[in-house]
């Protein structure tokens, strides 16, 4: 084997320029890139591991196409360095180029010849109109971003996240080229939407720490674009709620509510504030936030009900139910379930995760009323949900129920013991993304 095991691996420059390689980079197919290192540089799995910092068993799994995808930015940076990627390949992978200083930037304006007013105007016009990107490319990216958001509730999170990250890589590649100011702002807006969507999906897959980072950057991109920040704050509020950071979640939801236009996300933000407030025990704040969500719902136009940013009546019912459970009001929780059932009967699209949470919430309410039979009946269909749809929002509701089933009132019940085991089996098959590099 040529070269030290700890040196970066060098592939021929033509390999990085090949369209098949570019496709691997855009898809962030690390296993495919490692195969190129083996084919063109004779690198063994051990050498790839030493050069990139990815453990050899993980290298093996990636090359075989097994295991979850890599998500951490710092791991992609190590891989890019270990494979000695040229700047254009790094950009295609969604990373910043290793060297971004150009000759033009390195020459201070003070050292240039003094231009006449006419020359300065011509220069300004050139700066405004010059671009390396056609407008329809950005338009297609924005359209694909919208389409992915619409598929959020119909396709398993583990599949959607791969597409979201692929589009994120394309946006990063476009931003590395010269853009008109209006195009750059539109790309920032699209990036904000993609990162917010990634934040939601990573949370669904139990990766809350990584999700929070994506959400924070989403807010920054929205601010740079001068775009509305509401969806970014909503995504962050959800992530913080699942990290049990209830005060921060409620405050971020309120911040998003205050800047949100009259769209479904405004209703969601008020409901998120209510849920987080109830979880930290502030029931008066929770009820006041729910009142604002109901008022906001009267003024927004309905959308598809299927988008990552939709908030149909059934999701309103879900948040009402959650607040009721935390306020020890099982009757209100059951009324919320009836509210959702009525909406589904009238034709509101049934989102599996929302449906499963509503049924589990109703099961908890029955248990609060002392009816184990009612709990078991509510959960029969939920426990048949396919593994790819067992997102963390569903499994967390079931974990809550399992804890309640361990109460002394039910501890000796054969039915309660059997139900707890079914819940553990159900949750053990939930999709996850490994934290390993």
XYZ file of C-alpha atoms in Angstrom:
437
model
C 0.000 0.000 0.000
C 1.478 3.349 -1.005
C 1.754 6.191 1.535
C 1.553 6.295 5.298
C -1.688 5.139 6.882
C -2.036 8.552 8.524
C -1.570 10.665 5.391
C -4.538 12.018 3.453
C -5.568 9.839 0.532
C -4.998 11.341 -2.899
C -7.258 10.478 -5.815
C -6.549 11.567 -9.397
C -8.031 14.996 -10.149
C -10.096 13.554 -12.992
C -11.985 11.353 -10.512
C -13.332 14.395 -8.659
C -14.469 15.978 -11.932
C -16.404 12.895 -13.069
C -20.194 13.330 -13.063
C -20.719 10.077 -11.153
C -18.441 11.376 -8.405
C -20.347 14.684 -8.361
C -23.568 12.734 -7.925
C -22.053 10.875 -4.930
C -20.976 14.197 -3.416
C -24.381 15.821 -3.870
C -26.060 12.775 -2.293
C -23.456 12.744 0.505
C -22.918 9.056 -0.284
C -19.864 8.526 1.923
C -19.770 4.790 1.239
C -19.519 5.477 -2.489
C -16.675 7.948 -1.901
C -14.802 5.357 0.166
C -15.169 2.887 -2.725
C -13.511 5.470 -4.985
C -10.633 5.746 -2.494
C -10.214 1.985 -2.626
C -10.470 1.811 -6.429
C -8.266 4.759 -7.408
C -5.870 5.078 -4.443
C -5.694 1.438 -3.305
C -6.758 2.519 0.179
C -7.775 -0.222 2.589
C -10.581 0.255 5.092
C -8.001 0.683 7.869
C -6.214 3.400 5.944
C -9.494 5.169 5.165
C -10.338 5.017 8.872
C -6.942 6.439 9.868
C -7.117 9.252 7.296
C -10.715 10.325 7.973
C -11.174 9.551 11.667
C -14.176 7.312 10.898
C -13.881 4.028 12.849
C -13.081 1.021 10.652
C -16.320 -0.858 11.499
C -18.271 2.252 10.457
C -16.215 2.490 7.237
C -17.092 -1.133 6.518
C -20.808 -0.539 7.187
C -20.881 2.553 4.969
C -19.175 0.740 2.112
C -21.672 -2.113 2.401
C -24.574 0.339 2.431
C -25.757 -0.597 5.912
C -26.298 1.580 8.992
C -27.624 5.124 9.171
C -26.281 8.111 7.197
C -23.636 10.481 8.509
C -25.121 13.828 9.584
C -22.455 15.648 11.608
C -20.786 18.509 9.728
C -17.456 17.984 11.487
C -17.347 14.362 10.284
C -17.847 15.474 6.669
C -15.003 17.969 7.194
C -12.701 15.160 8.384
C -13.686 13.001 5.423
C -13.036 15.855 2.980
C -9.611 16.462 4.538
C -8.784 12.753 4.683
C -9.632 12.249 1.004
C -7.767 15.447 0.050
C -10.848 16.826 -1.738
C -10.356 19.810 -4.028
C -12.457 22.894 -3.293
C -15.054 22.233 -5.999
C -15.666 18.748 -4.548
C -15.955 20.168 -1.018
C -18.532 22.673 -2.237
C -20.494 19.913 -3.970
C -20.490 17.999 -0.660
C -22.001 21.050 1.047
C -18.792 22.294 2.740
C -16.937 25.558 2.532
C -13.874 25.528 0.250
C -10.545 25.073 1.993
C -9.342 28.378 0.613
C -11.816 31.164 -0.085
C -9.511 34.145 -0.573
C -9.440 35.249 -4.193
C -6.999 37.546 -5.883
C -9.694 40.191 -6.188
C -10.453 40.196 -2.469
C -6.774 40.145 -1.533
C -6.237 43.416 -3.368
C -7.517 46.212 -1.069
C -9.659 48.798 -2.832
C -7.411 51.537 -1.432
C -4.573 50.238 -3.651
C -6.614 50.388 -6.853
C -6.708 53.308 -9.194
C -9.316 55.946 -8.435
C -12.338 55.475 -10.691
C -14.369 58.238 -12.222
C -18.040 58.543 -11.123
C -19.113 56.966 -14.414
C -16.742 54.027 -13.905
C -18.008 53.510 -10.354
C -21.615 53.419 -11.603
C -20.652 50.881 -14.297
C -18.929 48.782 -11.627
C -22.006 48.864 -9.417
C -24.216 47.769 -12.308
C -21.844 44.880 -13.012
C -21.883 43.810 -9.354
C -25.678 43.851 -9.286
C -26.263 42.005 -12.559
C -23.304 39.588 -12.702
C -24.088 36.043 -11.632
C -22.867 32.498 -12.169
C -26.305 31.003 -11.575
C -29.405 30.953 -13.723
C -32.582 32.008 -11.936
C -34.462 28.854 -12.900
C -31.928 26.702 -10.996
C -32.756 28.509 -7.758
C -36.451 28.368 -8.594
C -36.225 24.582 -9.047
C -34.424 24.271 -5.710
C -37.109 26.338 -3.978
C -39.824 24.216 -5.593
C -38.139 20.974 -4.479
C -37.819 22.360 -0.940
C -41.560 23.087 -0.894
C -42.381 19.627 -2.269
C -40.291 17.932 0.421
C -42.120 19.884 3.117
C -45.423 18.685 1.630
C -44.228 15.061 1.778
C -43.232 15.364 5.447
C -46.292 13.609 6.841
C -46.584 10.925 4.151
C -43.027 9.586 3.844
C -40.899 8.110 6.663
C -38.575 10.663 8.269
C -35.511 8.521 7.562
C -36.159 8.872 3.814
C -37.078 12.557 3.798
C -33.971 13.605 5.765
C -31.671 12.207 3.066
C -33.407 14.331 0.420
C -33.400 17.433 2.617
C -29.653 17.108 3.199
C -29.069 16.533 -0.523
C -30.870 19.775 -1.372
C -28.939 21.507 1.400
C -25.726 20.434 -0.328
C -26.969 21.861 -3.633
C -27.818 25.156 -1.964
C -24.354 25.333 -0.416
C -22.779 24.660 -3.813
C -24.792 27.491 -5.382
C -23.880 29.889 -2.584
C -20.193 29.257 -3.260
C -20.595 30.939 -6.654
C -21.190 34.572 -7.400
C -24.856 35.535 -7.136
C -26.951 38.604 -7.608
C -28.034 40.046 -4.280
C -31.645 39.017 -4.877
C -30.535 35.464 -5.752
C -28.333 35.231 -2.681
C -31.193 36.311 -0.437
C -33.508 33.758 -2.055
C -30.903 31.025 -1.518
C -30.601 32.082 2.128
C -34.383 31.850 2.445
C -34.397 28.365 0.899
C -31.508 27.291 3.151
C -33.461 28.514 6.159
C -36.443 26.377 5.151
C -34.268 23.303 4.497
C -32.425 23.625 7.803
C -35.685 24.105 9.720
C -37.108 20.998 8.039
C -33.939 19.066 8.871
C -34.336 20.215 12.479
C -37.844 18.718 12.613
C -36.778 15.437 11.015
C -33.707 14.967 13.179
C -35.886 15.501 16.231
C -38.290 12.852 14.958
C -35.315 10.494 14.688
C -34.153 11.184 18.236
C -31.183 13.389 17.302
C -32.190 16.440 19.329
C -28.699 17.856 19.901
C -27.920 17.877 16.177
C -31.437 19.113 15.424
C -30.948 22.122 17.699
C -27.805 23.120 15.782
C -29.659 22.977 12.459
C -32.503 25.011 13.948
C -30.175 27.708 15.262
C -28.513 28.123 11.853
C -31.960 28.170 10.209
C -32.855 31.257 12.257
C -29.627 32.996 11.182
C -30.257 32.303 7.495
C -33.818 33.628 7.756
C -32.515 36.802 9.386
C -29.851 37.261 6.696
C -32.459 36.745 3.982
C -34.871 39.202 5.574
C -37.394 36.332 5.494
C -39.934 35.441 8.132
C -38.382 33.479 10.990
C -41.554 31.783 12.269
C -40.895 28.248 10.958
C -37.322 28.363 12.262
C -38.475 29.312 15.762
C -41.164 26.624 15.622
C -38.615 23.951 14.715
C -36.323 25.065 17.545
C -39.183 25.186 20.046
C -40.095 21.592 19.216
C -36.502 20.407 19.620
C -36.089 22.151 22.970
C -39.362 20.685 24.181
C -38.069 17.156 23.465
C -34.873 18.023 25.344
C -37.077 18.887 28.362
C -35.959 22.522 28.133
C -39.525 23.710 28.645
C -38.935 27.376 29.591
C -36.703 27.949 26.566
C -39.161 26.113 24.316
C -42.098 28.232 25.491
C -40.137 31.468 25.077
C -38.923 30.571 21.588
C -42.452 29.629 20.542
C -43.693 32.997 21.805
C -40.925 34.786 19.899
C -41.979 33.000 16.716
C -45.650 33.744 17.384
C -44.904 37.462 17.724
C -43.197 37.608 14.310
C -45.434 35.153 12.433
C -47.880 36.203 9.718
C -51.444 34.876 9.721
C -50.524 31.368 8.562
C -50.980 27.935 10.173
C -47.528 28.180 11.756
C -48.818 31.034 13.948
C -51.469 28.724 15.401
C -48.822 26.058 15.942
C -46.455 28.429 17.736
C -49.126 29.478 20.240
C -49.964 25.812 20.804
C -46.289 24.946 21.252
C -45.981 27.660 23.885
C -49.044 26.236 25.643
C -47.648 22.698 25.607
C -44.221 23.710 26.942
C -45.804 25.917 29.622
C -48.060 23.058 30.757
C -45.096 20.672 30.929
C -43.238 23.034 33.257
C -46.387 23.408 35.386
C -47.459 26.917 34.357
C -51.100 26.065 33.592
C -52.346 29.714 33.475
C -49.778 30.547 30.774
C -50.665 27.339 28.923
C -54.356 28.189 28.865
C -53.730 31.782 27.767
C -51.528 30.519 24.909
C -54.227 28.035 23.871
C -56.704 30.911 23.778
C -54.376 32.793 21.397
C -54.028 29.689 19.219
C -57.820 29.429 18.919
C -58.102 33.113 17.963
C -55.296 32.758 15.399
C -56.958 29.655 13.906
C -60.012 31.731 13.030
C -57.989 34.075 10.817
C -55.706 31.739 8.828
C -56.495 30.105 5.514
C -56.458 26.322 5.336
C -53.604 24.621 3.498
C -52.960 21.022 2.418
C -52.883 19.808 6.011
C -49.923 17.592 5.086
C -46.934 19.948 5.074
C -44.241 20.065 7.709
C -45.644 23.533 8.464
C -49.359 22.655 8.383
C -51.443 22.845 11.545
C -54.896 21.373 10.896
C -57.641 20.970 13.493
C -56.343 17.504 14.376
C -52.984 18.911 15.493
C -54.760 21.638 17.460
C -56.648 18.859 19.191
C -53.383 17.052 19.939
C -51.879 20.069 21.700
C -55.145 20.718 23.565
C -55.029 17.102 24.704
C -51.427 17.374 25.888
C -52.191 20.486 27.936
C -55.263 18.771 29.428
C -53.235 15.721 30.484
C -50.601 17.898 32.145
C -53.381 19.851 33.868
C -54.794 16.546 35.243
C -58.025 16.960 33.266
C -58.740 13.576 31.610
C -62.233 14.608 30.478
C -60.797 17.542 28.491
C -58.215 15.177 26.997
C -60.970 12.825 25.811
C -62.925 15.761 24.339
C -59.809 16.730 22.381
C -59.648 13.181 20.983
C -63.305 13.478 19.931
C -62.467 16.808 18.262
C -59.750 15.107 16.198
C -61.984 12.132 15.322
C -64.711 14.475 14.092
C -62.218 16.302 11.861
C -60.959 13.042 10.354
C -64.534 11.903 9.734
C -65.216 15.163 7.890
C -62.269 14.616 5.553
C -59.201 16.144 7.215
C -56.149 14.126 6.031
C -55.119 11.524 8.600
C -51.440 11.894 9.480
C -50.307 8.655 11.120
C -48.074 10.253 13.758
C -50.812 12.670 14.847
C -53.395 9.886 14.902
C -51.119 7.645 17.007
C -50.450 10.438 19.506
C -54.162 11.257 19.809
C -55.010 7.610 20.460
C -52.196 7.314 23.020
C -53.324 10.521 24.714
C -56.847 9.111 24.938
C -55.377 5.897 26.387
C -53.623 7.961 29.077
C -56.884 9.792 29.838
C -58.728 6.479 30.281
C -55.990 5.298 32.628
C -56.275 8.545 34.606
C -59.966 7.665 34.993
C -59.027 4.174 36.221
C -60.168 2.368 33.067
C -57.428 -0.042 31.973
C -59.829 -1.643 29.487
C -60.314 1.734 27.778
C -56.546 2.180 27.606
C -56.023 -1.216 26.007
C -58.782 -0.585 23.448
C -57.294 2.757 22.387
C -53.845 1.222 21.839
C -54.805 -1.843 19.793
C -54.366 -0.173 16.416
C -51.481 2.074 17.481
C -49.267 -0.894 18.331
C -49.558 -2.158 14.730
C -47.967 1.007 13.292
C -45.125 0.190 10.871
C -41.638 0.717 12.383
C -40.669 3.511 9.961
C -43.529 5.652 11.302
C -42.654 5.176 14.975
C -41.079 8.610 15.318
C -39.935 9.963 18.667
C -43.078 12.037 19.174
C -45.088 8.802 19.146
C -42.687 6.733 21.238
C -42.434 9.502 23.853
C -46.218 9.446 24.341
C -46.048 5.682 24.808
C -43.188 6.007 27.299
C -45.402 8.370 29.305
C -48.158 5.774 29.289
C -45.774 2.983 30.287
C -44.616 4.997 33.306
C -48.237 5.470 34.370
C -48.878 1.730 33.999
C -46.181 1.077 36.612
C -48.289 2.887 39.239
C -49.118 0.674 42.259
C -52.775 0.649 41.178
C -51.827 -1.366 38.049
C -48.539 -3.007 38.994
C -50.067 -6.395 39.790
C -52.416 -6.394 36.798
C -51.552 -9.079 34.233
C -53.084 -6.912 31.477
C -51.013 -3.893 32.527
C -47.799 -5.954 32.603
C -48.537 -7.349 29.127
C -49.308 -3.865 27.757
C -46.062 -2.456 29.148
C -44.129 -5.222 27.393
C -45.921 -4.511 24.113
C -45.017 -0.825 24.408
C -41.344 -1.629 25.027
C -41.290 -3.970 22.034
C -42.995 -1.336 19.859
C -40.540 1.405 20.855
C -37.483 -0.827 20.416
C -38.224 -1.046 16.680
C -38.393 2.749 16.204
C -36.065 4.228 13.547
C -32.938 5.938 14.845
C -29.827 7.512 13.386
C -26.591 6.540 15.064
C -24.662 9.216 16.953
C -21.436 7.589 15.830
C -19.423 9.277 13.065
